[in-house]
Each structure stands twice: as C-alpha cells, then as structure tokens.
Coordinates of C-alpha atoms in Angstrom, one line a residue:
X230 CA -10.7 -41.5 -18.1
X231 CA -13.6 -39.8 -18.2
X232 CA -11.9 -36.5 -15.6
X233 CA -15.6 -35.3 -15.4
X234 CA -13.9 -33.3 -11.8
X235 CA -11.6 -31.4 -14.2
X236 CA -12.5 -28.4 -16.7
X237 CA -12.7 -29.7 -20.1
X238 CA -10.2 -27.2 -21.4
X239 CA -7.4 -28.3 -18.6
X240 CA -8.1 -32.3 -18.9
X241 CA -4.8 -32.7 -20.9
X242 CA -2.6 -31.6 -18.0
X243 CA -3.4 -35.7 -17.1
X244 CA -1.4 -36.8 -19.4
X245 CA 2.1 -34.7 -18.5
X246 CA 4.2 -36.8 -15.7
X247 CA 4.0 -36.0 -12.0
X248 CA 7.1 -33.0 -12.2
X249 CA 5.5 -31.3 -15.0
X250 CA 1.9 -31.4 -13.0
X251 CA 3.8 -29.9 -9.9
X252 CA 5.2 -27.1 -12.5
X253 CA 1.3 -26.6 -13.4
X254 CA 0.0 -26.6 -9.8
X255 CA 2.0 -23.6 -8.5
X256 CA 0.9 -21.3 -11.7
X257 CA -0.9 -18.4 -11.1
X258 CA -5.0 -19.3 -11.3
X259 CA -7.9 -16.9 -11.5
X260 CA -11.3 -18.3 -10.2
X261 CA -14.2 -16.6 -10.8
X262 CA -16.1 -15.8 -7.1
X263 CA -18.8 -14.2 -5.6
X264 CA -17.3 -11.0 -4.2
X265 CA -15.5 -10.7 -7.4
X266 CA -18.3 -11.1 -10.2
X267 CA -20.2 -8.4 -7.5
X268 CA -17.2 -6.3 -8.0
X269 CA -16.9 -6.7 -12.0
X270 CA -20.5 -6.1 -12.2
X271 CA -20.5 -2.3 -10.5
X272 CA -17.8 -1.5 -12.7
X273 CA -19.8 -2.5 -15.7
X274 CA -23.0 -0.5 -14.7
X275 CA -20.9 1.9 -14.2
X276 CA -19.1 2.0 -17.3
X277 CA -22.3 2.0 -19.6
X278 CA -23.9 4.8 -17.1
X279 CA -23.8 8.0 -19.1
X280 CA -21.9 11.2 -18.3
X281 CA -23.0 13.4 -15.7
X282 CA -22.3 16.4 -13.3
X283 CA -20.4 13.7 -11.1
X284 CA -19.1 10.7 -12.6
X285 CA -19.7 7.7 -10.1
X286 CA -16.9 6.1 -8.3
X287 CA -15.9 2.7 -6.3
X288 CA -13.4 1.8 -3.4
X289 CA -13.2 -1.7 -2.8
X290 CA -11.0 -2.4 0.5
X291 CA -9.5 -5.1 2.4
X292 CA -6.8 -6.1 4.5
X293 CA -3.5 -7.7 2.3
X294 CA -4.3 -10.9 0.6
X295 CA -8.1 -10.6 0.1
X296 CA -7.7 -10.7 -3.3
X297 CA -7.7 -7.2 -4.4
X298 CA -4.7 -6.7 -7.4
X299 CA -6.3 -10.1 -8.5
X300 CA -9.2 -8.4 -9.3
X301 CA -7.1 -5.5 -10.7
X302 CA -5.0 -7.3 -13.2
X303 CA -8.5 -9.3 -14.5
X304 CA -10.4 -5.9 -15.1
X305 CA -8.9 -6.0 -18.9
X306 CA -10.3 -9.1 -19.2
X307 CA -13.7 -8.5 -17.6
X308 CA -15.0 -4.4 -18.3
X309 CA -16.2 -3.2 -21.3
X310 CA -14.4 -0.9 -23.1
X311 CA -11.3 -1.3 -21.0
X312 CA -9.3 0.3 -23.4
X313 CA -10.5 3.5 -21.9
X314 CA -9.3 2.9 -18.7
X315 CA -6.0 4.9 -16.8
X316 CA -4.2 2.5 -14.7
X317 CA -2.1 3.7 -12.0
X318 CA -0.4 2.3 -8.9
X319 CA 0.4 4.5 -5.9
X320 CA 2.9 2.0 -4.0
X321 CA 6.5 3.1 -4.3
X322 CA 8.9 1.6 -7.2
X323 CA 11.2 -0.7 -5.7
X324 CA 14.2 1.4 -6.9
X325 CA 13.1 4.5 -5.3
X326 CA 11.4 3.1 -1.8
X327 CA 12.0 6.8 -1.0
X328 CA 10.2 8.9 -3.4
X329 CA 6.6 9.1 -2.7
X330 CA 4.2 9.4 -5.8
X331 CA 2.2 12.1 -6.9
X332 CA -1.2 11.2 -7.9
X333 CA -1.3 14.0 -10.7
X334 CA 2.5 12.9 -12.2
X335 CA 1.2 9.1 -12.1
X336 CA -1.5 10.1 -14.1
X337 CA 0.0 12.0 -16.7
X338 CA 2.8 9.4 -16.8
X339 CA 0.2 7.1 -18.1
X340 CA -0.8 9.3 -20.2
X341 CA 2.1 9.4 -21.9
X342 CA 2.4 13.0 -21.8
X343 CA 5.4 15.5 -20.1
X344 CA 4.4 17.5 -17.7
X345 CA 4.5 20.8 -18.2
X346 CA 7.2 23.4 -16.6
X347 CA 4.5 24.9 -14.7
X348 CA 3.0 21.8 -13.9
X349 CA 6.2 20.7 -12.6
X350 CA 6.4 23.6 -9.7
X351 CA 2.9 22.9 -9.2
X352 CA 3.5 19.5 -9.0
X353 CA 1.1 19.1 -5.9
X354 CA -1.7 21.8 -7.1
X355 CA -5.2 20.1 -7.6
X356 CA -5.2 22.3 -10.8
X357 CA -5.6 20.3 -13.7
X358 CA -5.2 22.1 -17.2
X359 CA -8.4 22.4 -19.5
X360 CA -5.7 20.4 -22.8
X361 CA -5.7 17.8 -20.2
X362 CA -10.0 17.2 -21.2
X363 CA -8.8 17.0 -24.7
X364 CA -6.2 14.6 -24.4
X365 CA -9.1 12.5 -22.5
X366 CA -11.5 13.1 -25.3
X367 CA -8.8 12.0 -28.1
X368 CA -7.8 8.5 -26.4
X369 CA -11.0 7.9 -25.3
X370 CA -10.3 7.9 -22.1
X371 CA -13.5 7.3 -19.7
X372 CA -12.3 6.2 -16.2
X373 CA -9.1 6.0 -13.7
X374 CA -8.1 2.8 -11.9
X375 CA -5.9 3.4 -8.7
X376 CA -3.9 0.3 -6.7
X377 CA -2.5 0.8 -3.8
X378 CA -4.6 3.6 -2.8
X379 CA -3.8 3.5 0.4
X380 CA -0.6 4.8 -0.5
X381 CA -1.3 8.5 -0.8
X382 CA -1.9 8.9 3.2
X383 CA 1.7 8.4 2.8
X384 CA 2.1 12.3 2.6
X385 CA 1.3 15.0 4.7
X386 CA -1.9 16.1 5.5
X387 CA -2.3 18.9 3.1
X388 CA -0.9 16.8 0.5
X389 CA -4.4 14.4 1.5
X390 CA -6.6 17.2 1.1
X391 CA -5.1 18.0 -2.1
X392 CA -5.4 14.5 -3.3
X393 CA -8.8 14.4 -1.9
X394 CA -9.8 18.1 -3.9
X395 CA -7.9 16.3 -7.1
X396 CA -10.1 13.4 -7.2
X397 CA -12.8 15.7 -6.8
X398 CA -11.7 17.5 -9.6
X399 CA -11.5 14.4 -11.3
X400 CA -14.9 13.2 -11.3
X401 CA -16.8 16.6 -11.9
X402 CA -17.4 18.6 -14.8
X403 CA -15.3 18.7 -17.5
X404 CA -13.3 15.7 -16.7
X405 CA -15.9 13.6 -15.6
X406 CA -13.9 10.4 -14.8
X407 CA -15.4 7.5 -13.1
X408 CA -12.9 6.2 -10.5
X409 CA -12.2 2.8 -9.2
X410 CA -9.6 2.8 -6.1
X411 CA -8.5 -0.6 -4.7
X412 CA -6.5 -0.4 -1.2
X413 CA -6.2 -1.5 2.1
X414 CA -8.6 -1.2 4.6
X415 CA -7.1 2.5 5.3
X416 CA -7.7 3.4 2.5
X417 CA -11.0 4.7 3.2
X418 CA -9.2 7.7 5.2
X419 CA -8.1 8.8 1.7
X420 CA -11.5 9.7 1.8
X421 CA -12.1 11.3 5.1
X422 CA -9.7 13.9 4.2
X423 CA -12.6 15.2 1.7
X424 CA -16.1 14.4 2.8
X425 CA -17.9 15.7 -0.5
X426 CA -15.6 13.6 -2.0
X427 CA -16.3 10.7 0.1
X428 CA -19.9 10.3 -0.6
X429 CA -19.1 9.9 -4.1
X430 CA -18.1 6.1 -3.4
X431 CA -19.9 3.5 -3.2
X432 CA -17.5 1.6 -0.9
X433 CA -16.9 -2.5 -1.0
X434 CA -15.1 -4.4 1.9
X435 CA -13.4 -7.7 0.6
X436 CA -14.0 -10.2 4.1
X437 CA -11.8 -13.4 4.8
X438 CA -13.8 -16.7 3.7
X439 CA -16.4 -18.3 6.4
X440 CA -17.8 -21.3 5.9
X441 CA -20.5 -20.9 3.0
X442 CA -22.1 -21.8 0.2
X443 CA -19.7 -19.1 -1.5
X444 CA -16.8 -20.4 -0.1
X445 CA -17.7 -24.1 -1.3
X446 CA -18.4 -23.1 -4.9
X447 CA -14.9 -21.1 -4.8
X448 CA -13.2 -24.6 -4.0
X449 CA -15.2 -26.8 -6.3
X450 CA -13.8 -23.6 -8.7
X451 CA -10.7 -24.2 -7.6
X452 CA -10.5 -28.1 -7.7
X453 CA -11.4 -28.0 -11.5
X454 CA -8.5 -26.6 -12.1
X455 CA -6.0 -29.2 -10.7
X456 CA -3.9 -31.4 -13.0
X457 CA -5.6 -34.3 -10.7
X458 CA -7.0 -37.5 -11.8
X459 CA -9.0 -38.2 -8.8
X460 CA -11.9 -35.8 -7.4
X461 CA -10.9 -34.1 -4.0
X462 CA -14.2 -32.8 -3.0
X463 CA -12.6 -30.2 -1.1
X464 CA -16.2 -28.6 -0.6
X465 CA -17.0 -31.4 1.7
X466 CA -17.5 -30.1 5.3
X467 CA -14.4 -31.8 6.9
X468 CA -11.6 -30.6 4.3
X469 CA -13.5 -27.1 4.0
X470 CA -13.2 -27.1 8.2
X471 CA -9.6 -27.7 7.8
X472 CA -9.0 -25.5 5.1
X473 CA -10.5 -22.5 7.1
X474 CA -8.4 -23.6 10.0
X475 CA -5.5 -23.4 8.3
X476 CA -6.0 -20.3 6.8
X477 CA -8.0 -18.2 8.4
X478 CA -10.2 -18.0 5.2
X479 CA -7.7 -15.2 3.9
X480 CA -7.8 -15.6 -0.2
X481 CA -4.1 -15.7 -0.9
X482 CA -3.2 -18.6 2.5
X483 CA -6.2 -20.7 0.6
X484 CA -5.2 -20.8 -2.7
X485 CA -1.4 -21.3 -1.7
X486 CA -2.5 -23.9 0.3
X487 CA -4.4 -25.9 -2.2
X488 CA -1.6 -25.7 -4.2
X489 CA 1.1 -27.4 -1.9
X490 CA -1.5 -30.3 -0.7
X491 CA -1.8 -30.4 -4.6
X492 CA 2.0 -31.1 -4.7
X493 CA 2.3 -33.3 -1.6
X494 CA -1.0 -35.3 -3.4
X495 CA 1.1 -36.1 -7.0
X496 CA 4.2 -36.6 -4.9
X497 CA 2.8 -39.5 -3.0
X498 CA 0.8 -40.5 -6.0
X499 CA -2.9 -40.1 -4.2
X500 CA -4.1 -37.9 -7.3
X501 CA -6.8 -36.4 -4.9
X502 CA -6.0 -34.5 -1.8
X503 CA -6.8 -35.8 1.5
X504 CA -6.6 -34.4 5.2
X505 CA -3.1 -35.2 5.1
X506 CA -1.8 -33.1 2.3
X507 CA -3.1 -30.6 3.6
X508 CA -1.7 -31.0 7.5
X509 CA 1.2 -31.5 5.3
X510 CA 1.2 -28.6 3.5
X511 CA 0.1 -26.4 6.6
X512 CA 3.3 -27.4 8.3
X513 CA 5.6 -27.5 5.4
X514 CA 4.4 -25.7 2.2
X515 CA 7.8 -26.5 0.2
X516 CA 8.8 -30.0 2.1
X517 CA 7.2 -31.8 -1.7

C-alpha cells in the first residue's frame, strides 16, 4: 500500500488494529501553519537582532483556543538559542486559585534564585537589583516568555502600572530583555496601562480560520497525520464548508473535530472520513 496521503514517518501506524489507531488519533498533534511559522519567524529575527537601548518585544493575542500555548510549548523546538529563554505563566496554580502572581516573583522563581528580604517587602516595586543583570549574563539568559498575560489585569490598577513600568525596566538598559507575551485578546490592556511601553510591541492577533488557501494547506497538514489508509481530502470545498460550520474555524473545535470523525471513520471501517463522520462527530464527539 503505497499511503502516499500519509507522512512517510507515520505510515506504520497502518499496520496497528483499529483500537490502537483510535489511541493514536486522539494524541496531541502539532501542524506547522501559516500564522504560526509568521509567529516563529519574528521571534527568530528577533533573537539574532543585537542588543540595544530597547530590546524589541512581541504580544501575540487571541481569544481561547486559537492556538496560542500551542505555539508556546513548540518555541523550544523552533527558536534559536532557546536555552536562553525565561518561561513564565501568569495564570493561577490550581492549588492556590486565590493567590495572584507577581510578575517579578515568577521571574525569579525561574530563575532559580530566592528573593531577597527586601525584595520580599518590595515584592510589587518595579525595582529590579543590578546582581539580577549578572545572574542574566551567567545563564545566558537573552529573553522572557510570558503565558497567560492576560492574567496580570488581575490586580489592581497600580499593581498594572507597576507591571507595565517593570516590563519597561525589563527591556531597557542594562537588562535588555526581549519579551514575548502570549494572552487573550485583553491582554493588550496590559499594555495600555504604560503607553511607552506599549509601542515597544509589535502586536499579532491570532483570527479563527475562513475559508482559504491557508486553511486548506492546514487540513491537508492535518490529514497526513492520520493513522488512515484511505485519502480524506478534507481540503475539498464541501468537507472544508462543513468543517468551518462546525467549528466556527476556532483552532482547538477543528482539530478536535478531525479527530472524532477520525474515530467514527476506523469504527465503521471507512478508513477516510466522509460528511458523515463528521455530522457524527459534531453531534457526538465521544458516541465512537
């Protein structure tokens, strides 16, 4: 069987039975897209620019399920010199739904280094100390990636124009850190709270999918990874119309989507999906 539908690194999924196929459909998948590569390549250019009164900065922004901690948890894989990077995530820890972060705490938490007495009864001061630049210098450090950054207006609004003055702070002199924030769409009044600070961003809005050219090559992306044996064409126009009217074109319905008309497809042993799979899996998403 020649599979030519499939990637040639996933073509021996076809010869696992029709449970373990199922077990393979509802993994987690990456698929490289337009918006995305866009994305990876900014940070890149920024990354190799060189150091500067202000260090350049990115907010990429977009309502829930657009496909934003996606792109966060593939930056290891996809930015040079990675390594360098501070990753922090502003929503609240599941144990303590109460306790709002602190942006400088997070950040020194990553670090991996206490802070200080002082720094503790400053804990909300945009003051940064001057051993802080060293500890960047040492590990190399050359950049700060936030998730969730929506999730500082979740103080008051001093506490937002301190952590607009600390991210400030953060990409001038000495520090110099280029910045990569990924929120919701709110999070652009993160921003608003310092406007200096604001038009150090180039800003990216992450849309739901329309019927494209982009969108296609996403599902042809996406079909190639699907333990099928028979092609779907699910860039044709009449299962990408469907699609989108199931959906809405918002990332995370599509992909979960594709997945359960996978299922219903091996459970009825079509191989391919059809228009019915995916009526099926509109209405029922688990009923395979």
């Amino acid at each position: 069987m020649a599979a030519d539908h499939i990637r040639q690194d996933l073509k021996h999924y076809l010869d696992l039975d029709v449970d373990a196929r199922k077990v393979i459909m509802l993994q987690d998948i990456w698929i490289d897209y337009s918006p995305s590569e866009k994305i990876f390549q900014i940070m890149n250019n920024i990354e190799m620019a060189p150091k500067r009164i202000t260090a350049p900065a990115l907010l990429v922004s977009g309502v829930g399920g657009t496909g934003k901690t996606a792109i966060v948890r593939q930056i290891k894989n996809r930015i040079t010199n990675s390594s360098g990077l501070i990753f922090v995530n502003m929503a609240a820890d599941p144990d303590e739904l109460e306790r709002k972060k602190d942006l400088k705490s997070e950040i020194y938490k990553e670090l991996g280094v206490p802070l200080s007495s002082a720094g503790l009864r400053g804990k909300s001061s945009v003051s940064l100390p001057r051993e802080l630049v060293e500890v960047l210098s040492l590990r190399s450090k050359w950049g700060l990636v936030i998730d969730e950054f929506h999730d500082l207006l979740l103080v008051g609004k001093h506490e937002q124009r301190m952590n607009g003055s600390m991210l400030k702070t953060l990409l001038s002199d000495p520090y110099g850190m280029k910045l990569f924030a990924f929120g919701a769409v709110g999070a652009r009044r993160v921003l608003n709270a310092k406007i200096e600070t604001k038009r150090r961003f180039t800003e990216v809005l992450l849309d739901d999918w329309s019927e494209s050219e982009n969108f296609r090559s996403f599902l042809l992306g996406l079909e190639q990874c699907l333990p099928l044996k028979e092609p779907s064409r699910l860039y044709e126009k009449k299962l990408t119309q469907l699609i989108l009217v199931s959906t809405s074109g918002r990332m995370d319905k599509v992909i979960d989507l594709i997945r359960s008309a996978g299922c219903y497809a091996l459970m009825r042993r079509l191989e391919r999906i059809d228009e019915a799979c995916i009526v099926s899996a509109t209405a029922d998403p688990w009923g395979f």
